[in-house]
Amino acid sequence: MLRLLTKSDLHNAINLIGLTANRIIPEEINRTKVSVWAQENRTLKEGPLQGAFSFSFTPFLREIADRLSPSDPCREVVVMKGTRLGATVGVGENWIGATIDAFPCEMAYITSGGDMAGAQMDLRVDSLINNSGIAEKIGNVEKRETQKKTGDRNVRKNFPGGYLMAGGPKAQFIKRAFGFKQLYIDEVDAFQDNIDKEGDPVALYRRRVDTYPDSSKILWTSSPLFKHNSKIYSLYKEGDQRKFFVPCKDCGHMQFLRWGKKDKPGGLKFEHTEDDKLVEGSVYYECEECGSVWTNADKDIFLAKGQWRPTEDRPRNPQIKSYHLPQLYSPIGFRSWESGVRQFLEIKHEGFPILKFQNWVNTFLGEPFENRTERPKIERLLQRSGEYNKGNLPKNAKPLFLTAWADVQKDRIECEIVAHGKNFVTWSVDYLVFYGDTADESSSCYTKFASAVAKSWAGHNIILAGIDAGYNTNIASSFCDNVDLPIYTTMGFERISKLSIKMVALPDFAKSRIEINTAVFKEEIYNNLAKSRQEDGTYPRGFMHFPQNYDRKYYNMLTAEDKVREVKNGVVKIKWDAKSRRNEALDCRVGNLALRNAVRELINDELVGMGEIEEKERVSWDDFWVVMENREG
């Protein structure tokens, strides 16, 4: 009696074919190194380095690529990297090409999304195939240009002895249906911590190569994100943690390129003006041994002489070779040291906004971001109170505009009035509490808040106010629409994509709502509270001034929250937690800083409407301060 083939039968047959093909292929072919194949077969038709492929521009990629050769005993290769280093072309694509041509097998390419996987296959893998002399091995050659034939689709390439499948993190074929000999997992830090409730993606994907326990290969590559849950950083720590050491051009001392520090010899160094502008020609690398100076142009000399060295003698998994590659190694013609320094100085000039600083650490240093924000000490804050009283401003204060934000509780509204100055300096003008039933729009707590917004404070008017709409949303929205004052509803969220605020039009109300990425501003507040007056009597960027008659209760509320790790369903997250402490003052300051950013957005829209800047442009913070200074004057 005939039996219909099941999916399991088909799966076993495919694996059997792959195993048979691997036994038939001559051993000398399997000893081919990926780097040798790339330089003998590959031509680049796109990008800045067109022509015959060579590792001479990116010599640090040769060893990584060769670790993926069948002759190398390591089972996993981890590359924790910055951006613009050529790793996708020099390692990932070359491995795919060598697999198709020299050591065919079942291979999967997994990247951050299904659409991205298809695009990469269409744009990059097809170019690799067409320009490496291996096009005849893919599916039906006669109709290759149509990309519609069996065996040559944008998410699958069939070739003698194997196939390449591409997809996103949730692709069914990578989750359970197929086994593979080789996996290329790209940008793994962008993957969810829990794939469709099936657990950690690293553990999930490792199970897909169980069919080949002694010959499988996995390539993990990614720019790291956050240290507390970075998958690529965790994988890097499992391995031998290799760094690329290069020789000093004068003394020959081998060293790993790193960001320099003022109080320590060696590293990338530079000079800048008081307003954080780079002094042209001042960027150099200092040898940590002899102090000699290198420039970005010297990369042609020392990169070719570099060598990978393990920095962990007893790795947790000896079969993992792990590599850290910061953007300081970016070859000439790619991103320069000067470019990385300029970006850093821009971030410094803006007071280290958390999202921009994180991006620089991830992409330039190639390191996971860890913000060690600590809860400020109350005694220290009490000692730094300014020489002015509530409702006033110090004589030397130079505010550009005032904002007010209100936190809504069941029986009261708590509100802070804040003056904003150049370079993110702030003065708390007053902290007010208005009691009443916040479920009733006619309650005196709303009318008193409106009166506070309408009045002048220390000779200055409030130009923008906000009220929390997270408690009585409809009441707050109705209140804002019915009052003839610049008061907007606001809603707080842990993260809104990569924005600090977002202006959202509400169909049922005249005024927009301001959505606030609260975590960003809490980081800013705690970082600024840690700053002190400088020795010359001036104040650093972002310094926060407070009246001398604010009591301990206020500062307890301002510093009520801690950053804590939370593990839920195996997913690690960092969250802010007040732990039952009252935090209204912190919420009020978050709201006021969000209003400061909202003022900038409104000014930007105004300048676009007047034709002073292009629609796609954004007014810089420096230009914003100038605009506000002119209006204040």
XYZ file of C-alpha atoms in Angstrom:
633
model
C 0.000 0.000 0.000
C 1.397 3.387 -0.999
C 2.046 5.936 1.768
C 1.951 9.682 1.142
C 5.153 11.523 1.962
C 4.948 13.736 5.036
C 6.809 17.001 5.669
C 9.104 15.054 8.002
C 9.942 12.585 5.197
C 10.731 15.473 2.846
C 12.875 17.192 5.480
C 14.892 13.980 6.091
C 15.341 13.454 2.356
C 16.689 16.981 1.891
C 19.181 16.482 4.713
C 20.254 13.118 3.248
C 20.894 14.727 -0.136
C 23.001 17.418 1.524
C 25.049 14.893 3.497
C 25.617 12.764 0.364
C 26.715 15.825 -1.632
C 29.199 16.792 1.061
C 30.729 13.292 0.972
C 31.020 13.354 -2.827
C 32.693 16.786 -3.052
C 36.498 16.354 -3.059
C 38.234 17.145 0.228
C 40.673 19.549 -1.439
C 37.761 21.828 -2.372
C 36.519 21.846 1.215
C 39.924 23.085 2.296
C 39.465 26.276 0.255
C 39.680 29.384 2.408
C 36.971 32.020 2.083
C 39.561 34.788 1.618
C 41.315 32.900 -1.199
C 38.034 32.252 -2.988
C 37.019 35.933 -2.695
C 40.266 37.316 -4.126
C 40.355 34.772 -6.966
C 36.706 34.990 -8.010
C 34.959 38.157 -6.891
C 34.564 41.506 -8.653
C 32.837 44.504 -7.056
C 30.637 46.536 -9.414
C 29.064 48.842 -6.809
C 30.318 50.885 -3.863
C 33.537 52.852 -3.245
C 35.947 49.940 -3.888
C 35.029 48.747 -7.376
C 37.157 46.180 -9.179
C 38.711 42.871 -8.160
C 37.994 42.182 -4.516
C 40.994 42.549 -2.209
C 41.538 42.433 1.544
C 44.238 45.092 1.222
C 41.702 47.814 2.143
C 40.259 45.872 5.090
C 43.016 43.478 6.220
C 41.305 43.019 9.582
C 38.499 41.092 7.826
C 40.696 38.347 6.347
C 41.038 36.244 9.517
C 37.331 36.607 10.324
C 36.370 35.401 6.834
C 38.758 32.439 7.017
C 37.264 31.295 10.319
C 34.192 30.416 8.254
C 36.139 28.033 6.008
C 35.338 24.327 6.549
C 38.997 23.667 7.396
C 38.854 25.940 10.458
C 37.761 24.064 13.602
C 35.783 26.879 15.240
C 32.008 26.462 15.211
C 30.853 30.067 15.773
C 32.244 33.447 14.732
C 31.039 36.591 16.521
C 31.667 40.105 15.177
C 30.661 42.989 17.475
C 31.302 46.017 15.327
C 30.793 49.640 14.493
C 29.398 50.655 11.119
C 31.011 51.363 7.728
C 33.781 48.773 8.124
C 33.054 46.573 5.116
C 32.184 43.492 7.186
C 28.991 42.686 5.250
C 30.875 42.585 1.937
C 34.205 41.232 3.177
C 32.886 38.540 5.504
C 29.180 37.767 5.048
C 28.880 38.024 1.262
C 32.207 36.321 0.610
C 31.124 33.419 2.816
C 27.889 33.069 0.850
C 29.758 33.100 -2.473
C 32.359 30.581 -1.342
C 29.619 28.320 0.004
C 27.746 28.302 -3.320
C 30.910 27.665 -5.333
C 33.388 25.736 -3.171
C 31.666 23.982 -0.246
C 27.907 23.827 -0.943
C 25.522 22.972 1.870
C 22.259 24.079 3.482
C 22.677 27.714 4.535
C 20.338 30.335 6.030
C 20.718 34.115 6.119
C 18.677 35.814 8.857
C 18.558 39.584 9.235
C 16.442 42.087 11.161
C 13.304 41.787 9.002
C 11.777 39.740 6.199
C 11.657 42.746 3.871
C 15.312 43.472 4.575
C 16.252 39.845 3.873
C 14.511 39.955 0.484
C 16.110 43.289 -0.391
C 19.562 42.022 0.545
C 19.089 38.933 -1.637
C 17.870 41.063 -4.559
C 20.497 43.783 -4.338
C 23.586 42.273 -2.737
C 23.491 38.501 -3.126
C 22.388 38.641 -6.758
C 25.205 41.098 -7.499
C 27.632 38.768 -5.737
C 26.434 35.798 -7.816
C 26.444 37.670 -11.122
C 29.931 39.105 -10.579
C 31.696 36.028 -9.240
C 31.332 33.597 -12.117
C 28.851 31.367 -10.298
C 25.565 32.445 -11.890
C 25.307 29.157 -13.833
C 25.071 27.267 -10.538
C 21.851 28.979 -9.465
C 18.582 27.416 -10.647
C 17.710 27.662 -14.343
C 20.346 29.838 -16.000
C 18.287 30.618 -19.134
C 15.751 32.726 -17.227
C 17.981 34.071 -14.505
C 17.359 37.736 -15.385
C 13.621 37.372 -14.728
C 14.197 36.140 -11.141
C 10.965 34.090 -11.437
C 12.200 30.580 -12.126
C 12.200 27.644 -9.756
C 15.324 27.587 -7.630
C 16.099 31.320 -7.934
C 13.804 33.473 -5.843
C 14.561 36.496 -3.728
C 14.347 34.453 -0.509
C 15.846 31.175 -1.806
C 18.742 30.214 -4.064
C 19.190 26.564 -5.054
C 22.587 25.301 -6.208
C 24.203 21.869 -6.627
C 24.714 20.349 -3.194
C 22.761 22.921 -1.211
C 20.607 26.028 -1.010
C 20.513 29.479 0.577
C 17.347 30.639 2.331
C 16.798 34.181 3.624
C 14.286 35.613 6.057
C 13.606 37.658 9.160
C 13.923 36.535 12.797
C 10.434 34.979 12.773
C 10.767 33.055 9.512
C 9.138 29.639 9.909
C 11.997 27.816 8.186
C 14.499 29.026 10.795
C 12.206 28.418 13.754
C 11.502 24.733 13.274
C 11.004 23.372 9.762
C 14.578 23.014 8.488
C 18.026 22.072 9.679
C 21.086 23.901 8.358
C 24.824 23.445 8.266
C 25.567 27.179 8.105
C 23.767 30.184 9.577
C 24.538 33.838 8.896
C 22.739 35.913 11.560
C 23.057 39.639 10.805
C 22.228 42.552 13.178
C 21.152 40.164 15.930
C 20.838 42.966 18.508
C 17.823 44.275 16.563
C 15.987 40.977 17.146
C 13.340 40.636 19.836
C 14.439 39.062 23.099
C 11.656 36.495 22.770
C 10.823 35.264 19.240
C 7.069 34.627 19.075
C 7.170 33.409 22.709
C 9.539 30.608 21.697
C 12.397 31.999 23.724
C 15.819 33.488 23.215
C 16.757 33.743 19.501
C 20.380 32.723 20.142
C 19.322 29.429 21.729
C 16.600 28.962 19.101
C 18.944 29.375 16.127
C 21.696 27.226 17.629
C 19.274 24.287 17.593
C 18.951 24.616 13.812
C 22.503 23.299 13.266
C 22.201 20.254 15.533
C 22.241 17.993 12.445
C 25.933 18.895 11.977
C 27.418 18.923 15.496
C 31.042 18.693 14.307
C 31.027 20.762 11.115
C 28.385 23.469 11.435
C 29.183 27.189 11.271
C 27.302 30.198 12.653
C 28.291 33.788 11.893
C 26.833 36.359 14.300
C 27.312 40.025 13.340
C 25.813 43.191 14.765
C 26.401 46.675 16.046
C 25.562 46.401 19.760
C 22.692 48.291 21.374
C 22.102 48.226 25.149
C 24.493 46.390 27.440
C 21.829 44.898 29.697
C 20.330 42.775 26.911
C 22.823 42.949 24.033
C 22.908 39.573 22.304
C 26.075 40.308 20.338
C 27.893 41.490 23.483
C 26.859 38.345 25.346
C 28.075 36.193 22.443
C 31.321 38.190 22.289
C 31.937 37.508 25.984
C 31.410 33.765 25.391
C 34.347 33.669 22.986
C 38.011 34.589 23.229
C 37.321 38.332 22.786
C 39.796 39.219 20.053
C 40.990 42.747 19.353
C 42.971 43.975 16.350
C 46.398 45.176 17.521
C 48.377 47.485 15.238
C 52.026 48.605 15.516
C 53.185 52.119 16.269
C 54.834 53.463 13.126
C 57.772 54.706 15.225
C 58.393 52.307 18.128
C 56.507 49.240 16.860
C 54.502 48.780 20.071
C 51.331 46.777 19.346
C 48.076 48.323 20.621
C 44.309 48.267 20.186
C 42.811 51.490 18.786
C 40.637 53.183 21.397
C 39.078 56.488 22.386
C 41.594 58.569 24.330
C 41.269 60.113 27.783
C 42.865 63.340 28.960
C 44.485 61.824 32.031
C 45.848 58.702 30.313
C 48.472 58.281 27.595
C 47.446 56.873 24.245
C 44.230 56.833 22.273
C 42.422 59.124 19.835
C 42.787 62.756 20.891
C 41.806 66.193 19.607
C 41.385 69.872 20.477
C 38.172 71.885 20.500
C 36.970 75.406 21.195
C 34.880 76.493 24.190
C 31.709 76.032 22.157
C 32.722 72.463 21.254
C 33.855 73.066 17.692
C 36.686 70.894 16.434
C 39.995 72.666 15.882
C 40.821 71.713 12.309
C 43.883 69.514 11.963
C 43.967 68.672 15.678
C 42.760 65.039 15.527
C 45.541 62.519 16.093
C 46.218 59.123 17.619
C 48.817 58.986 20.390
C 50.935 55.865 20.843
C 50.400 54.589 24.371
C 54.082 53.564 24.597
C 56.216 56.319 23.023
C 53.672 59.129 22.566
C 54.250 59.505 18.842
C 51.460 60.992 16.753
C 49.538 59.218 13.966
C 46.966 60.684 11.602
C 44.025 59.081 9.819
C 46.198 58.896 6.675
C 48.615 56.579 8.498
C 46.044 53.771 8.430
C 47.604 52.615 5.156
C 50.787 51.936 7.124
C 49.619 50.243 10.304
C 46.385 48.432 9.315
C 48.250 46.086 6.961
C 50.610 45.109 9.790
C 47.920 44.472 12.384
C 47.021 41.153 13.955
C 44.096 39.759 15.926
C 44.918 38.799 19.508
C 42.617 37.049 21.984
C 42.158 38.978 25.239
C 40.452 36.126 27.108
C 42.710 33.115 27.689
C 39.965 30.905 29.112
C 36.785 31.591 27.107
C 33.541 30.049 28.263
C 33.203 28.393 24.846
C 36.541 27.582 23.142
C 34.729 26.900 19.839
C 33.694 30.556 19.568
C 36.081 33.085 18.041
C 34.777 36.540 18.906
C 35.918 39.872 17.460
C 35.449 43.509 18.490
C 35.822 45.973 15.616
C 35.212 49.688 16.359
C 34.892 52.283 13.631
C 38.334 53.653 14.477
C 39.598 50.972 12.055
C 37.466 52.213 9.161
C 39.842 52.292 6.159
C 40.847 55.433 4.282
C 38.007 56.491 2.025
C 35.415 55.350 4.536
C 34.608 57.185 7.788
C 37.551 59.144 9.212
C 38.592 59.800 12.792
C 37.691 63.456 12.240
C 34.114 62.520 11.372
C 33.691 60.483 14.548
C 35.154 63.274 16.686
C 32.881 65.900 15.113
C 29.831 63.784 15.897
C 31.019 63.393 19.497
C 31.508 67.159 19.895
C 28.032 67.847 18.508
C 26.594 65.443 21.090
C 28.701 67.034 23.842
C 27.533 70.497 22.780
C 23.908 69.391 23.143
C 24.494 68.074 26.645
C 24.832 64.389 25.675
C 21.213 63.653 24.669
C 20.806 60.008 25.519
C 19.656 58.656 22.142
C 22.340 60.444 20.115
C 25.063 59.454 22.574
C 23.911 55.838 22.512
C 24.054 55.795 18.696
C 27.622 57.161 18.719
C 28.799 54.593 21.277
C 27.154 51.766 19.298
C 28.291 52.758 15.809
C 31.663 54.480 16.351
C 33.069 52.643 19.358
C 31.246 49.432 18.477
C 30.339 49.000 22.148
C 27.050 48.328 23.942
C 25.588 51.374 25.640
C 25.350 51.453 29.407
C 24.089 54.548 31.181
C 25.200 54.398 34.785
C 22.741 56.995 35.965
C 22.524 56.924 39.736
C 19.895 58.416 41.997
C 21.201 61.822 43.167
C 21.966 62.359 46.854
C 19.415 64.539 48.662
C 21.966 66.277 50.926
C 24.015 67.372 47.943
C 20.950 68.852 46.258
C 19.934 70.726 49.394
C 23.393 72.312 49.531
C 23.304 73.527 45.931
C 20.039 75.512 46.224
C 20.277 78.924 44.549
C 20.249 82.333 46.223
C 16.675 83.187 45.283
C 13.202 82.412 46.618
C 10.193 80.758 45.054
C 8.342 82.906 42.555
C 11.518 84.785 41.613
C 14.717 84.404 39.646
C 18.307 85.269 40.608
C 19.585 88.635 39.382
C 22.136 87.087 37.025
C 19.613 84.708 35.433
C 19.112 85.034 31.689
C 15.990 83.039 30.870
C 14.800 82.897 27.268
C 11.292 81.572 27.955
C 9.117 79.939 30.618
C 7.048 76.735 30.563
C 4.613 75.139 33.012
C 3.587 71.499 33.303
C 0.916 69.958 35.526
C 0.703 66.445 36.958
C -2.907 65.319 37.527
C -3.798 63.250 40.598
C -7.247 62.257 41.842
C -7.647 65.160 44.285
C -5.085 67.708 43.073
C -2.930 69.147 40.319
C 0.778 69.632 41.034
C 2.571 72.095 38.783
C 6.098 73.416 38.248
C 7.031 76.685 36.530
C 10.444 76.453 34.835
C 12.603 79.111 33.166
C 14.828 77.893 30.313
C 18.112 79.513 29.349
C 20.759 79.022 26.696
C 22.531 75.643 26.592
C 19.765 73.830 28.480
C 20.281 75.690 31.790
C 17.069 75.836 33.853
C 15.694 77.665 36.896
C 12.780 76.270 38.866
C 10.581 79.314 39.474
C 7.883 77.753 41.656
C 6.216 74.479 42.560
C 2.463 74.716 43.143
C -0.306 72.376 44.342
C -3.982 73.046 43.466
C -6.506 70.854 45.284
C -9.819 69.799 43.790
C -11.711 67.019 42.015
C -9.788 66.452 38.771
C -12.711 64.419 37.362
C -14.691 67.673 37.204
C -13.549 70.126 34.533
C -15.195 73.011 36.404
C -13.172 72.290 39.566
C -11.087 75.114 40.983
C -7.898 73.073 40.520
C -8.184 73.578 36.731
C -9.050 77.282 36.967
C -6.146 77.898 39.366
C -3.740 76.129 37.022
C -5.011 78.246 34.121
C -4.522 81.396 36.189
C -0.945 80.368 36.994
C -0.227 79.889 33.284
C -1.749 83.262 32.426
C 0.207 85.350 34.951
C 3.696 86.807 34.676
C 6.498 85.196 36.682
C 9.542 87.296 37.627
C 8.750 89.561 34.676
C 8.404 86.744 32.135
C 5.370 85.081 30.555
C 4.804 81.366 30.076
C 4.889 80.634 26.337
C 3.869 76.957 26.489
C 2.189 74.769 29.114
C 1.184 71.136 29.340
C -1.048 68.953 31.448
C -0.901 65.221 32.063
C -3.674 63.424 30.166
C -2.832 59.963 31.428
C -5.293 60.047 34.336
C -8.491 61.811 33.201
C -7.746 61.921 29.482
C -11.042 63.323 28.159
C -11.339 65.907 30.948
C -7.787 67.149 30.361
C -8.307 67.317 26.582
C -11.576 69.202 26.955
C -9.996 71.620 29.434
C -7.136 72.426 27.037
C -9.525 73.022 24.124
C -11.825 75.269 26.136
C -9.149 77.514 27.650
C -7.711 80.356 25.578
C -4.139 79.659 26.641
C -1.214 77.690 25.102
C -1.910 74.583 27.198
C -1.520 71.175 25.538
C -2.322 67.688 26.730
C 0.639 65.345 27.118
C 1.061 61.581 27.421
C 4.149 59.803 28.714
C 5.628 56.642 27.203
C 8.834 54.709 27.809
C 9.863 55.027 24.155
C 8.470 56.623 21.000
C 10.682 55.207 18.251
C 13.879 57.280 18.550
C 12.199 60.613 19.287
C 12.174 62.508 22.554
C 8.734 63.990 21.816
C 6.089 63.614 19.152
C 3.359 66.102 18.240
C 0.181 64.124 17.517
C -2.920 65.678 15.941
C -6.159 64.631 17.674
C -9.202 64.405 15.380
C -11.702 65.367 18.094
C -9.760 68.296 19.544
C -8.291 71.513 18.173
C -4.918 71.243 19.906
C -2.332 68.561 19.282
C -1.149 66.200 22.003
C 2.525 66.020 22.957
C 3.728 62.441 23.451
C 6.784 62.241 25.704
C 9.578 59.669 25.747
C 9.901 59.893 29.527
C 13.036 57.746 29.854
C 15.044 60.199 27.727
C 14.247 63.157 29.965
C 14.735 61.254 33.224
C 18.249 60.406 32.050
C 18.844 64.076 31.246
C 17.562 65.224 34.634
C 19.694 62.814 36.657
C 22.787 63.584 34.575
C 22.279 67.327 35.059
C 21.606 67.013 38.783
C 25.077 65.464 39.097
C 26.746 68.601 37.676
C 28.423 71.198 39.881
C 29.270 74.855 39.547
C 32.680 75.230 37.891
C 35.773 76.658 39.607
C 35.481 79.974 37.750
C 31.939 80.444 39.081
C 30.187 79.618 35.822
C 27.693 76.809 35.325
C 27.999 73.853 32.924
C 25.519 73.034 30.173
C 22.235 71.761 31.543
C 22.816 72.974 35.110
C 19.583 73.032 37.143
C 18.965 75.911 39.583
C 16.462 75.692 42.474
C 15.084 78.244 44.977
C 16.684 78.192 48.410
C 13.332 77.555 50.124
C 12.527 74.231 48.437
C 12.358 71.602 51.174
C 13.521 67.997 51.446
C 10.086 66.750 50.372
C 10.505 68.358 46.944
C 13.931 66.801 46.361
C 12.680 63.405 47.534
C 10.009 63.571 44.822
C 12.484 64.860 42.209
C 14.801 61.879 42.799
C 12.148 59.267 43.589
C 12.951 56.811 40.790
C 15.729 54.286 40.226
C 16.727 52.429 37.085
C 16.081 48.727 37.657
C 16.410 45.533 35.615
C 13.180 43.683 35.011
C 13.017 40.124 33.693
C 9.643 39.092 32.303
C 9.102 35.936 30.253
C 12.845 35.699 29.815
C 13.101 39.259 28.430
C 15.416 41.690 30.229
C 14.407 45.338 30.256
C 15.568 48.463 32.054
C 12.786 50.534 33.542
C 12.378 53.487 35.877
C 10.714 52.574 39.164
C 9.603 54.895 41.977
C 9.051 51.912 44.344
C 5.926 53.491 45.889
C 7.717 56.800 46.466
C 5.932 59.989 45.407
C 7.432 61.244 42.135
C 5.256 64.209 41.103
C 8.186 66.655 41.067
C 10.157 64.374 38.738
C 7.158 64.052 36.420
C 6.732 67.829 36.401
C 10.352 68.384 35.424
C 10.120 65.708 32.698
C 7.053 67.514 31.349
C 8.790 70.891 31.341
C 11.838 69.577 29.484
C 9.509 67.990 26.941
C 7.811 71.384 26.528
C 11.229 72.933 25.876
C 11.671 70.494 22.985
C 8.119 71.183 21.827
C 8.892 74.924 21.669
C 11.788 74.081 19.361
C 9.445 72.021 17.149
C 6.970 74.906 16.952
C 9.759 77.372 16.108
C 10.989 74.966 13.440
C 7.520 74.811 11.862
C 7.278 78.596 12.011
C 10.623 79.078 10.254
C 9.627 76.580 7.564
C 6.335 78.437 7.054
C 8.213 81.733 6.693
C 10.572 80.167 4.165
C 13.647 80.800 6.341
C 14.596 77.112 6.354
C 13.775 74.227 4.019
C 10.949 71.877 4.956
C 13.349 68.952 5.416
C 15.755 70.990 7.555
C 15.734 71.119 11.347
C 16.684 74.159 13.332
C 19.750 73.305 15.433
C 19.785 73.945 19.162
C 22.388 76.703 18.686
C 20.165 78.451 16.145
C 17.158 77.890 18.393
C 18.850 79.706 21.279
C 19.661 82.611 18.938
C 16.034 82.837 17.779
C 14.786 82.857 21.380
C 17.415 85.418 22.439
C 16.229 87.764 19.688
C 12.601 87.350 20.759
C 13.397 87.816 24.433
C 15.360 90.944 23.612
